XYZ file of C-alpha atoms in Angstrom:
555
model
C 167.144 158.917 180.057
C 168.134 162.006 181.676
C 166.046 165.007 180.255
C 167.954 167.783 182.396
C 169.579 168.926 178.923
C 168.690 170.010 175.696
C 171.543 167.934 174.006
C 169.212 164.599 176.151
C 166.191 165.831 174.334
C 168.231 165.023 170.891
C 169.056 168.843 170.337
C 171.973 169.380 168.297
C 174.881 170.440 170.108
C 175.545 173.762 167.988
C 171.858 175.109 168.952
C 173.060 173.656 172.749
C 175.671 175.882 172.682
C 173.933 179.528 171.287
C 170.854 178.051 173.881
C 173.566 178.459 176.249
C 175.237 181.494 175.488
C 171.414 183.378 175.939
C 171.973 181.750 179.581
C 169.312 178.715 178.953
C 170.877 175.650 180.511
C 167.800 173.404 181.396
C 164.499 173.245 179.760
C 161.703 174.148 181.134
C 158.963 171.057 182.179
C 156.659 172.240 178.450
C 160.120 171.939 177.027
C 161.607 168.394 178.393
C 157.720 167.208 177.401
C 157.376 168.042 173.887
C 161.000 168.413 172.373
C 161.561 164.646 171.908
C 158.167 164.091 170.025
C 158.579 167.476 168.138
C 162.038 166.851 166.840
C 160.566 163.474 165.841
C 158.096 165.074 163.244
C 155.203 164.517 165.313
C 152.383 166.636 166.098
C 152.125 167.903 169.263
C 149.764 169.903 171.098
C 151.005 171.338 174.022
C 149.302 173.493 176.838
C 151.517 175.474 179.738
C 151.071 179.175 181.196
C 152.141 181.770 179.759
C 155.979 182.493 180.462
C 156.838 178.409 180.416
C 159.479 178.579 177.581
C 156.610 177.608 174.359
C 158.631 179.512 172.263
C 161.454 177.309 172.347
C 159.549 174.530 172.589
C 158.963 174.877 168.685
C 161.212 176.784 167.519
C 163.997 174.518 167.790
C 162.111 171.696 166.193
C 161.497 173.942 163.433
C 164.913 174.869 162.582
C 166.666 171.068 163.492
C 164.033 169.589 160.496
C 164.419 172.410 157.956
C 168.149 172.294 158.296
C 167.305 168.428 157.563
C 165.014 168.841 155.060
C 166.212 168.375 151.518
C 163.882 170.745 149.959
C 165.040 174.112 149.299
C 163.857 177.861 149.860
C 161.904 179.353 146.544
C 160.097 182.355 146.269
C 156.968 183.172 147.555
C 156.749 179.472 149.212
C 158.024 179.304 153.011
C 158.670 175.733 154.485
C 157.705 176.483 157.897
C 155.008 178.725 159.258
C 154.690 180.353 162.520
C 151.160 181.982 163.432
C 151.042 184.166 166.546
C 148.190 186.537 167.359
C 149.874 189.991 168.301
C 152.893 191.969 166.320
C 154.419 192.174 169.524
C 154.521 188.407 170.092
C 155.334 187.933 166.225
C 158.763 190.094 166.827
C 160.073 188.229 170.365
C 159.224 184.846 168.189
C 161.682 185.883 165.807
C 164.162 187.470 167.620
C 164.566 184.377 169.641
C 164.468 182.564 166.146
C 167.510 184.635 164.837
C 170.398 183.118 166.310
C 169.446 179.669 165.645
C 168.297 180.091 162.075
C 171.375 181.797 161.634
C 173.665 178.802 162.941
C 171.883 176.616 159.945
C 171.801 179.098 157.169
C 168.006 179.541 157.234
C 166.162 182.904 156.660
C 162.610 184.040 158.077
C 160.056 187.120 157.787
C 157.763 188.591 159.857
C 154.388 189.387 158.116
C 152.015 191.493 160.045
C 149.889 194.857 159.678
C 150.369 198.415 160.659
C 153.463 198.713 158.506
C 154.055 199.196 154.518
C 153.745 195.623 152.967
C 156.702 195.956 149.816
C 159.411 195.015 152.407
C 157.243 191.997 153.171
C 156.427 191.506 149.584
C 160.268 192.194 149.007
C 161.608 189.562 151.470
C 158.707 186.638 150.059
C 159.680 187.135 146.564
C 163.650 186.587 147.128
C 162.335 183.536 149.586
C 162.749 182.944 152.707
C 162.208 179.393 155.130
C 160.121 180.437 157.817
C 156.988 182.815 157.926
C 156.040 184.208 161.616
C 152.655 185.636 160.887
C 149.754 187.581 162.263
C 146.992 185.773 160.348
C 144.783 188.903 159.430
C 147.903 190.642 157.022
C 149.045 187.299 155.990
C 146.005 186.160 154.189
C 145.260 190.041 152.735
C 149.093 188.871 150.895
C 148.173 185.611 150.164
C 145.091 187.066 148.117
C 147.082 189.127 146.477
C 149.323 186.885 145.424
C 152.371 187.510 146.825
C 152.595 184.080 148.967
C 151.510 180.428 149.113
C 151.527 177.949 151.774
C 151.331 174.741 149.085
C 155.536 174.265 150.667
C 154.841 174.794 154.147
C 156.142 172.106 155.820
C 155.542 172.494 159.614
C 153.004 174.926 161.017
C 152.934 176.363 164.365
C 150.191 178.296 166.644
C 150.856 180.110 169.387
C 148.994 181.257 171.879
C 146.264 179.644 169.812
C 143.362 180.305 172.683
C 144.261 183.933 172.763
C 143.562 183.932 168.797
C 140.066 182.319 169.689
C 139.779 185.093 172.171
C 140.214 187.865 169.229
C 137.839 186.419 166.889
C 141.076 184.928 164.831
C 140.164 180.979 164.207
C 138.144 181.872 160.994
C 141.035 183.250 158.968
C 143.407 180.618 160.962
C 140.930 177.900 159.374
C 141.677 179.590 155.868
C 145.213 179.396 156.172
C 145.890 175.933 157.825
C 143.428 174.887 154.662
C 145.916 176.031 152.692
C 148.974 174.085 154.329
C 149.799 170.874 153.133
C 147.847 167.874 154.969
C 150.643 165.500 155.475
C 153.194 168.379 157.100
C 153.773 168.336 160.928
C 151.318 170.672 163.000
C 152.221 171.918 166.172
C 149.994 173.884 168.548
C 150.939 175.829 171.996
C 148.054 176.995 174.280
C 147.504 178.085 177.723
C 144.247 176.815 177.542
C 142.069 174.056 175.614
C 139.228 176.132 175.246
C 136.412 174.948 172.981
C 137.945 177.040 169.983
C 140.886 175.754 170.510
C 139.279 171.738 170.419
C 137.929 172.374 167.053
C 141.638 173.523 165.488
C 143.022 170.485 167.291
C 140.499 167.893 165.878
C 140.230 169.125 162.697
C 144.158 169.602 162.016
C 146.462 168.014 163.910
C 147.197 164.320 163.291
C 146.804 162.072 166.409
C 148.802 164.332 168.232
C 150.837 163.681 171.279
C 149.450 165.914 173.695
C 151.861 167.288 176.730
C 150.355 169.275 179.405
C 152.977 171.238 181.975
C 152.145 174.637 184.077
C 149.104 174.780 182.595
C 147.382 178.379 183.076
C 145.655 177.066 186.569
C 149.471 175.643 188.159
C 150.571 177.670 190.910
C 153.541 179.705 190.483
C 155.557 179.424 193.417
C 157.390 182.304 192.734
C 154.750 184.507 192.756
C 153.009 186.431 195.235
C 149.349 187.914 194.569
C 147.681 190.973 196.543
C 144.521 192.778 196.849
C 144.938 196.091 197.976
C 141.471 197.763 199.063
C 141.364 201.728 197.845
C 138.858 204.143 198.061
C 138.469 205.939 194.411
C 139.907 208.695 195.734
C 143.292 206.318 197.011
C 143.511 204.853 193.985
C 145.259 207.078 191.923
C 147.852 207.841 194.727
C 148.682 204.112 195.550
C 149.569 203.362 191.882
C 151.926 206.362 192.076
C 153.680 205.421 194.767
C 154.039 201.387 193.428
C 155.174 202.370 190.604
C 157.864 205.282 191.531
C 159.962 202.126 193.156
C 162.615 200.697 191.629
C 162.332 197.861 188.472
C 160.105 197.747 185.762
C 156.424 197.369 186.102
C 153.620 196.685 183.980
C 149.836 198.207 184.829
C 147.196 196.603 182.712
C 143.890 198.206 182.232
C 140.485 197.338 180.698
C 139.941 199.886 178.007
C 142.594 202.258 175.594
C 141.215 205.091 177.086
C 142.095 204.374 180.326
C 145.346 203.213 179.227
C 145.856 206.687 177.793
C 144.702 208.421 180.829
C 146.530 206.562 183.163
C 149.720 206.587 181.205
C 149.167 210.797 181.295
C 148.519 210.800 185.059
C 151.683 208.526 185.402
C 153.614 211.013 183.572
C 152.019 214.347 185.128
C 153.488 212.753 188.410
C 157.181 212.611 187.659
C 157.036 209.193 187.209
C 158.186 208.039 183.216
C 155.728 205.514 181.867
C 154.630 204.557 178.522
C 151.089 203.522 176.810
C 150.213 200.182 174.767
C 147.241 199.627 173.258
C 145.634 198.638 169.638
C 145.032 202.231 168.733
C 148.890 202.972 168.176
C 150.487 202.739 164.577
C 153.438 199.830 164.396
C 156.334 202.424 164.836
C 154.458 203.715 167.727
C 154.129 200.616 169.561
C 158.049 199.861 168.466
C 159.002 202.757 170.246
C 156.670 201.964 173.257
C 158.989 199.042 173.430
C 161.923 199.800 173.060
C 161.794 202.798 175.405
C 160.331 199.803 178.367
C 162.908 197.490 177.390
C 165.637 200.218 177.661
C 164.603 201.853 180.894
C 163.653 204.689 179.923
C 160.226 204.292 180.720
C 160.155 201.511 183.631
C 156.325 201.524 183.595
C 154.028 200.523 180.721
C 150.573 200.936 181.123
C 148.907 197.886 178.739
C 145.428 197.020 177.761
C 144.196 193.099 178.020
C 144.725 193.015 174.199
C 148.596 193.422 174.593
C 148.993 191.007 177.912
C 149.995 187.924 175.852
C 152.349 189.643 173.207
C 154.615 191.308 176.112
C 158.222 189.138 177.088
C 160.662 191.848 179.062
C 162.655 189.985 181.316
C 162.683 191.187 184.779
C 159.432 192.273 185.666
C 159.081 192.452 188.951
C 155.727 193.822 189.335
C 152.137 193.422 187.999
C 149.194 195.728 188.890
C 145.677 195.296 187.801
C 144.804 198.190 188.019
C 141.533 197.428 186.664
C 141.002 194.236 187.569
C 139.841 192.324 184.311
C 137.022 190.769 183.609
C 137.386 186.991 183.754
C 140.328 184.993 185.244
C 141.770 183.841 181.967
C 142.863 187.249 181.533
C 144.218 187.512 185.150
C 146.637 184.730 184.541
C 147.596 186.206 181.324
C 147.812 189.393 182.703
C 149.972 188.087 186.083
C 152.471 186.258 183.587
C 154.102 189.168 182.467
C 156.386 188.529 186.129
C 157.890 185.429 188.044
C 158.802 184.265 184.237
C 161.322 181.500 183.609
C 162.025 180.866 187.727
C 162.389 184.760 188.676
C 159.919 185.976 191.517
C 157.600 188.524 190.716
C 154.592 190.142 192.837
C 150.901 190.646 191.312
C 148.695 193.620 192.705
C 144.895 194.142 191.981
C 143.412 197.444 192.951
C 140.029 197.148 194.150
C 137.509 199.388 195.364
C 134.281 198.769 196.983
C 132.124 198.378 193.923
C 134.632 195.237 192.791
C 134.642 193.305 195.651
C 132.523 190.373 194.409
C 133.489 190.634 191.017
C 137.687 190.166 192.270
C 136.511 187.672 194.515
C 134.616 185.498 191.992
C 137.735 186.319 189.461
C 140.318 185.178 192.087
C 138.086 181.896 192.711
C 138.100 180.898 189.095
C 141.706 182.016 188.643
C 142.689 179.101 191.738
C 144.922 182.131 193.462
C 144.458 182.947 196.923
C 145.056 186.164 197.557
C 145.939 188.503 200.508
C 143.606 191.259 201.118
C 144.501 194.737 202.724
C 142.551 197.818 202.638
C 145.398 200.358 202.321
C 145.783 204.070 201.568
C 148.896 206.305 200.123
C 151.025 206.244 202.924
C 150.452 202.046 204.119
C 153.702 199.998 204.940
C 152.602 197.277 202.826
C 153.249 199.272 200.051
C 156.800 199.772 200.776
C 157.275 196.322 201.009
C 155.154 194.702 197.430
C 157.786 197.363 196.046
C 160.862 198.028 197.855
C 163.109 200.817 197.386
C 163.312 204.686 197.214
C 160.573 206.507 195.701
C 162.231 208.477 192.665
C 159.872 211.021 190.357
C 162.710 211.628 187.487
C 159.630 213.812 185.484
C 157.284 212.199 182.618
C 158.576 210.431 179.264
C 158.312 212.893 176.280
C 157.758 210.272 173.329
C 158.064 211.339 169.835
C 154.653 212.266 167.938
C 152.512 208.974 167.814
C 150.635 208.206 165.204
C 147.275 206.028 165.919
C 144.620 204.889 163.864
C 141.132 206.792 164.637
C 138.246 208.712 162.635
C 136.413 207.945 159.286
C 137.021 207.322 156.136
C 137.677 204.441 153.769
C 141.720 203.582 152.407
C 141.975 205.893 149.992
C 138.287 207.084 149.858
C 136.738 208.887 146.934
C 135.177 212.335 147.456
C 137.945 214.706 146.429
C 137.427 216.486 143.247
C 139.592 218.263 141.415
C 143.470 219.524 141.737
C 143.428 218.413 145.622
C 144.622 215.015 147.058
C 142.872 211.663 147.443
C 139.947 212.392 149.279
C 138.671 210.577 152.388
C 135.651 207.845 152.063
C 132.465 208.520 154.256
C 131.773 205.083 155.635
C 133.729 204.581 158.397
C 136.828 202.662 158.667
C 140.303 202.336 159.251
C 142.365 204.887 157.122
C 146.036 203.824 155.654
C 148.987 205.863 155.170
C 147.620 206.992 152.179
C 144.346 208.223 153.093
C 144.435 212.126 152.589
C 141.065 213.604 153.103
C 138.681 215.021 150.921
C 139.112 218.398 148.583
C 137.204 220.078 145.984
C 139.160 221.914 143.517
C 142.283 223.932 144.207
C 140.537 224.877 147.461
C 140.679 221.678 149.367
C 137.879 221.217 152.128
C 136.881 218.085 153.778
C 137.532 215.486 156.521
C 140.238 212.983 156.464
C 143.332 211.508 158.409
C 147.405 212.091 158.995
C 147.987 214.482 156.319
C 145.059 216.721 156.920
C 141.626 217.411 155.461
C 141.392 219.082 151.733
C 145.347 219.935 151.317
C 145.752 221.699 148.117
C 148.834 221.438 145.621
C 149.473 224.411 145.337
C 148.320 228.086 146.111
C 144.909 228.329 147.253
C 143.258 228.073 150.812
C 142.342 224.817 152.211
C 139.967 224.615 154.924
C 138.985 221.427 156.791
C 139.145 218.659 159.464
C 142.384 216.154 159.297
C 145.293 215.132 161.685
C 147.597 211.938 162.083
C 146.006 211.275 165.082
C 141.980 211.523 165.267
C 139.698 214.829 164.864
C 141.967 217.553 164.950
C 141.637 219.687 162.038
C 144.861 220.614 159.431
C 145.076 223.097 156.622
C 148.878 223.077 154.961
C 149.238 224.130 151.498
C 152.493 222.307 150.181
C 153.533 225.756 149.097
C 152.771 229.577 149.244
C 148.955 230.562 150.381
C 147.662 231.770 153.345
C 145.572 229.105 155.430
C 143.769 228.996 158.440
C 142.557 226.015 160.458
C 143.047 223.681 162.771
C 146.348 221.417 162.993
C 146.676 218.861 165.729
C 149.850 216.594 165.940
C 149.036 214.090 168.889
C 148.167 216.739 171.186
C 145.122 217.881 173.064
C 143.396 219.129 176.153
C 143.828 217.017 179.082
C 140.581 215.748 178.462
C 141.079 214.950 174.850
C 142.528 211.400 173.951
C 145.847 212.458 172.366
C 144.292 214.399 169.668
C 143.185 217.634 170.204
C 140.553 219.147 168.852
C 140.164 222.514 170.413
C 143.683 224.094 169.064
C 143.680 226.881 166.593
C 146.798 226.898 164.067
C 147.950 228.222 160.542
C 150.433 225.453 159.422
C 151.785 225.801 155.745
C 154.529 223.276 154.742
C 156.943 226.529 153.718
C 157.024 229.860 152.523
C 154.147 230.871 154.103
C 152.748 233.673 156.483
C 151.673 232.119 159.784
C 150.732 232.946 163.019
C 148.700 230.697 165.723
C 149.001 227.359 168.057
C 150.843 224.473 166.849
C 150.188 221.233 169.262
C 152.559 218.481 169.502
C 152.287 216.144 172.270
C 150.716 218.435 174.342
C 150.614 217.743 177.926
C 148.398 219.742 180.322
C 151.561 221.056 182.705
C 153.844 220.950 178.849
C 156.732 223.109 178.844
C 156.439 226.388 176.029
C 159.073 227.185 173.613
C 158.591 230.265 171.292
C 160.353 230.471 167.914
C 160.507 230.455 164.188
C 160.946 227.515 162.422
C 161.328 226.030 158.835
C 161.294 229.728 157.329
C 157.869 230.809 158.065
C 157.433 234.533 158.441
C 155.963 234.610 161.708
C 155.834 233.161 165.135
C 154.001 230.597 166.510
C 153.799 228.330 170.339
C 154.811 224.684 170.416
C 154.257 222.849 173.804
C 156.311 219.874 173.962
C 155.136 216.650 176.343
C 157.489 217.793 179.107
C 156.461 217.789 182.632
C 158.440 221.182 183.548
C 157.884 224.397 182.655
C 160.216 226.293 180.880
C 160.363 228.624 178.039
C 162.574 229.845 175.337
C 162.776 232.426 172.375
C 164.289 230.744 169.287
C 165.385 232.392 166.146
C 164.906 231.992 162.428
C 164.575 228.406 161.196
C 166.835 226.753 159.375
């Protein structure tokens, strides 16, 4: 039999047809392996690169046997379950899931951290089929009591070596525990590491395994490069590979450099965007959807984001820190040359990485070409074809990221003033307000500011929504001096500053002093009154131009 179509593989022909109107005609080789033992309630484990089509390779299964299940949705008790490691990855799953769900009347909910849980809590108690999880938020809900797994009825991992890689398979253990034995297991992974082994013996049920691009198969679409720099080059070359036309993703080793690099991007003309596990959800939302939209063509990633990236079109990869083993290199180099497109991968290296790129390359089975190049190479003009353009940076809204100490809403505040901040360290929530003492608030805390009072009085402390900046804002009336930092900051600082002076009262108040918001070391200056405070005060905005205006009363 013929498996050149999805309706051969025994896919229904309505899912055939929304399959085609997304432009997917033929499955992919992971695809035409697993579908037929999938759809026939099997369990399957099945290993191809990243980029292969996995995604599809389950979720249709999933929806054909709930829509032919005769059990029904109740609350707090999906059918299916879908575990993926990253939010990002969690959101393409179930935007891909959307249209075919909707064609059989079934409902799903993403479950992940970062964000409030009651809509999650909301959508689980009115019921819904199919859960697509990050494991770490979905078992802090199942303790709580909001959701069982006792009606799950097929469960699916993704990327399940890249959970391994982040420490994951404990609370994966915990929840696949909790699944029914008898229901059908599915697992997708690039690699069958020995983390990976242990999930597969101890869960799945004489699976049918299917192996096809696997992480080490060639992509013939591809193209991989090694462009020598000096440290000094380094900086340069990236600007000019990225100012070419298309999108392009830079992946780096740590957040910080992420940060940096994303800021040097910017300070260049060129409009690029930062992802990285520091940002809040609605941060790394608008990350996103600014890449995906074109705003930004360039997003500069850390390793912990590689997997949980899908943009189509992609025509450019640059390590430009190469990582450090070759399981992340393939990971990394999969973000291009994805479903049959072409797609070129760069690795900057300077001298101190030559052995280390070498031995990565090895491992990775890529043979790379070589070329010690500076700024102004040919080669450069042809990895990325097309006119240089320098359209200025990309002014994103105030991030929020999570940074600093204190507990979820920690205990040392005292009297008439907020919640106060914790002293062990930890990760704060929205909630977490800082410490106070009496009307006069004065402590340490994060995003609202340290030691806000209620009302009158004059706080004084250390608080910002992103890191050590330091905020004093009465909600009304009262003079207050301190320090309030809105993911700003030095050039050297890491988004939050923590060298800007401000008075910042909510209203009503007398104020006079800096007020940082996205700075950017070349940011443009705009002078004015705003929200009826009797005063003046600076704002710079992240703009790469410089410009200034005088504004009038606030409204």
């Amino acid at each position: 039999m013929s498996r050149n179509t999805f309706g051969a593989l025994g896919v229904p022909s309505d899912l055939t047809a929304i399959l085609t109107d997304l432009g997917i005609t033929t499955p992919t080789p992971i695809q035409a392996a697993t579908l037929p033992d999938s759809l026939a309630g099997r369990d399957v484990l099945g290993r191809g690169r990243t980029g292969s089509g996995k995604t599809f390779a389950f979720l249709l299964p999933v929806v054909v046997r709930l829509a032919a299940s005769t059990s029904r949705r109740t609350a707090k008790r999906p059918r299916a379950l879908i575990l993926a490691p990253t939010r990002e990855l969690v959101a393409q799953i179930e935007a891909s899931l959307e249209p075919l769900a909707r064609a059989h009347g079934l409902t799903s909910r993403t479950i992940f951290g970062g964000v409030g849980q009651n809509p999650q809590v909301t959508a689980l108690a009115r019921g819904v089929d199919i859960v697509i999880a990050c494991p770490g938020r979905l078992e802090d809900l199942i303790g709580q009591g909001h959701v069982s797994l006792d009606a799950v009825e097929i469960t699916v991992l993704d990327e399940a070596d890249h959970m391994a890689d982040l420490g994951f398979l404990p609370v994966v253990k915990r929840l696949l525990d909790r699944t029914p034995r008898q229901g059908q297991r599915m697992l997708f992974s690039a690699t069958l590491d020995a983390g990976v082994q242990v999930l597969v013996k101890r869960y799945l049920n004489s699976p049918v395994t299917h192996e096809a691009d696997s992480a080490q198969s060639p992509v013939a679409t591809m193209s991989h490069h090694v462009l020598h720099v000096t440290p000094e080059a380094h900086l340069p070359v990236l600007v000019d590979l990225v100012a070419a036309p298309g999108r392009t993703v830079v992946f780096t080793r740590t957040k910080h450099r992420a940060k940096k690099l994303a800021r040097q991007l910017n300070a260049n003309g060129v409009p690029a965007v930062e992802l990285h596990g520091n940002l809040s959800q609605n941060a790394r939302t608008r990350t996103m959807d600014a890449f995906h939209s074109g705003a930004a063509a360039t997003l500069v990633a850390t390793d912990i984001a590689a997997r949980g990236i899908h943009v189509d079109d992609v025509g450019l990869v640059i390590h430009a820190d190469p990582p450090v083993e070759h399981k992340a290199y393939l990971h990394r180099s999969g973000r291009t040359a994805r479903a049959g497109a072409s797609g070129t991968v760069v690795t900057l290296m300077t001298d101190d990485q030559v052995g280390d790129v070498r031995d990565l390359t090895r491992k990775a089975g890529i043979k790379p070409t070589t070329t010690r190049v500076s700024a102004t190479h040919p080669l450069l003009q042809t990895l990325a074809p097309g006119e240089r353009e320098f359209p200025g940076g990309f002014a994103t809204a105030p991030s929020q990221e999570f940074s600093g100490t204190g507990g979820r809403n920690g205990g040392a505040g005292r009297g008439r003033s907020r919640a106060g901040s914790g002293g062990g360290a930890g990760r704060p929530d929205a909630a977490g307000r800082g410490s106070g003492n009496g009307r006069n608030g004065n402590g340490t805390g994060d995003r609202a500011g340290g030691g806000r009072p209620t009302t009158g009085g004059n706080g004084s402390g250390h608080g910002s929504r992103n890191g050590m900046g330091a905020s004093t804002a009465p909600r009304t009336g009262a003079s207050v001096r301190g320090l309030d930092s809105t993911t700003g900051g030095t050039p050297t600082a890491q988004r939050s500053g923590s060298t800007t002076q401000a008075r910042g009262p909510r209203a009503g108040a007398s104020v006079r002093g800096l007020n940082t918001n996205n700075k950017s070391s070349s940011g443009g200056q705009n002078r004015g009154r705003a929200n009826g405070a009797n005063g003046s005060g600076r704002t710079r905005s992240a703009a790469d131009f410089s410009a200034q205006s005088r504004g009038g009363r606030g409204r």
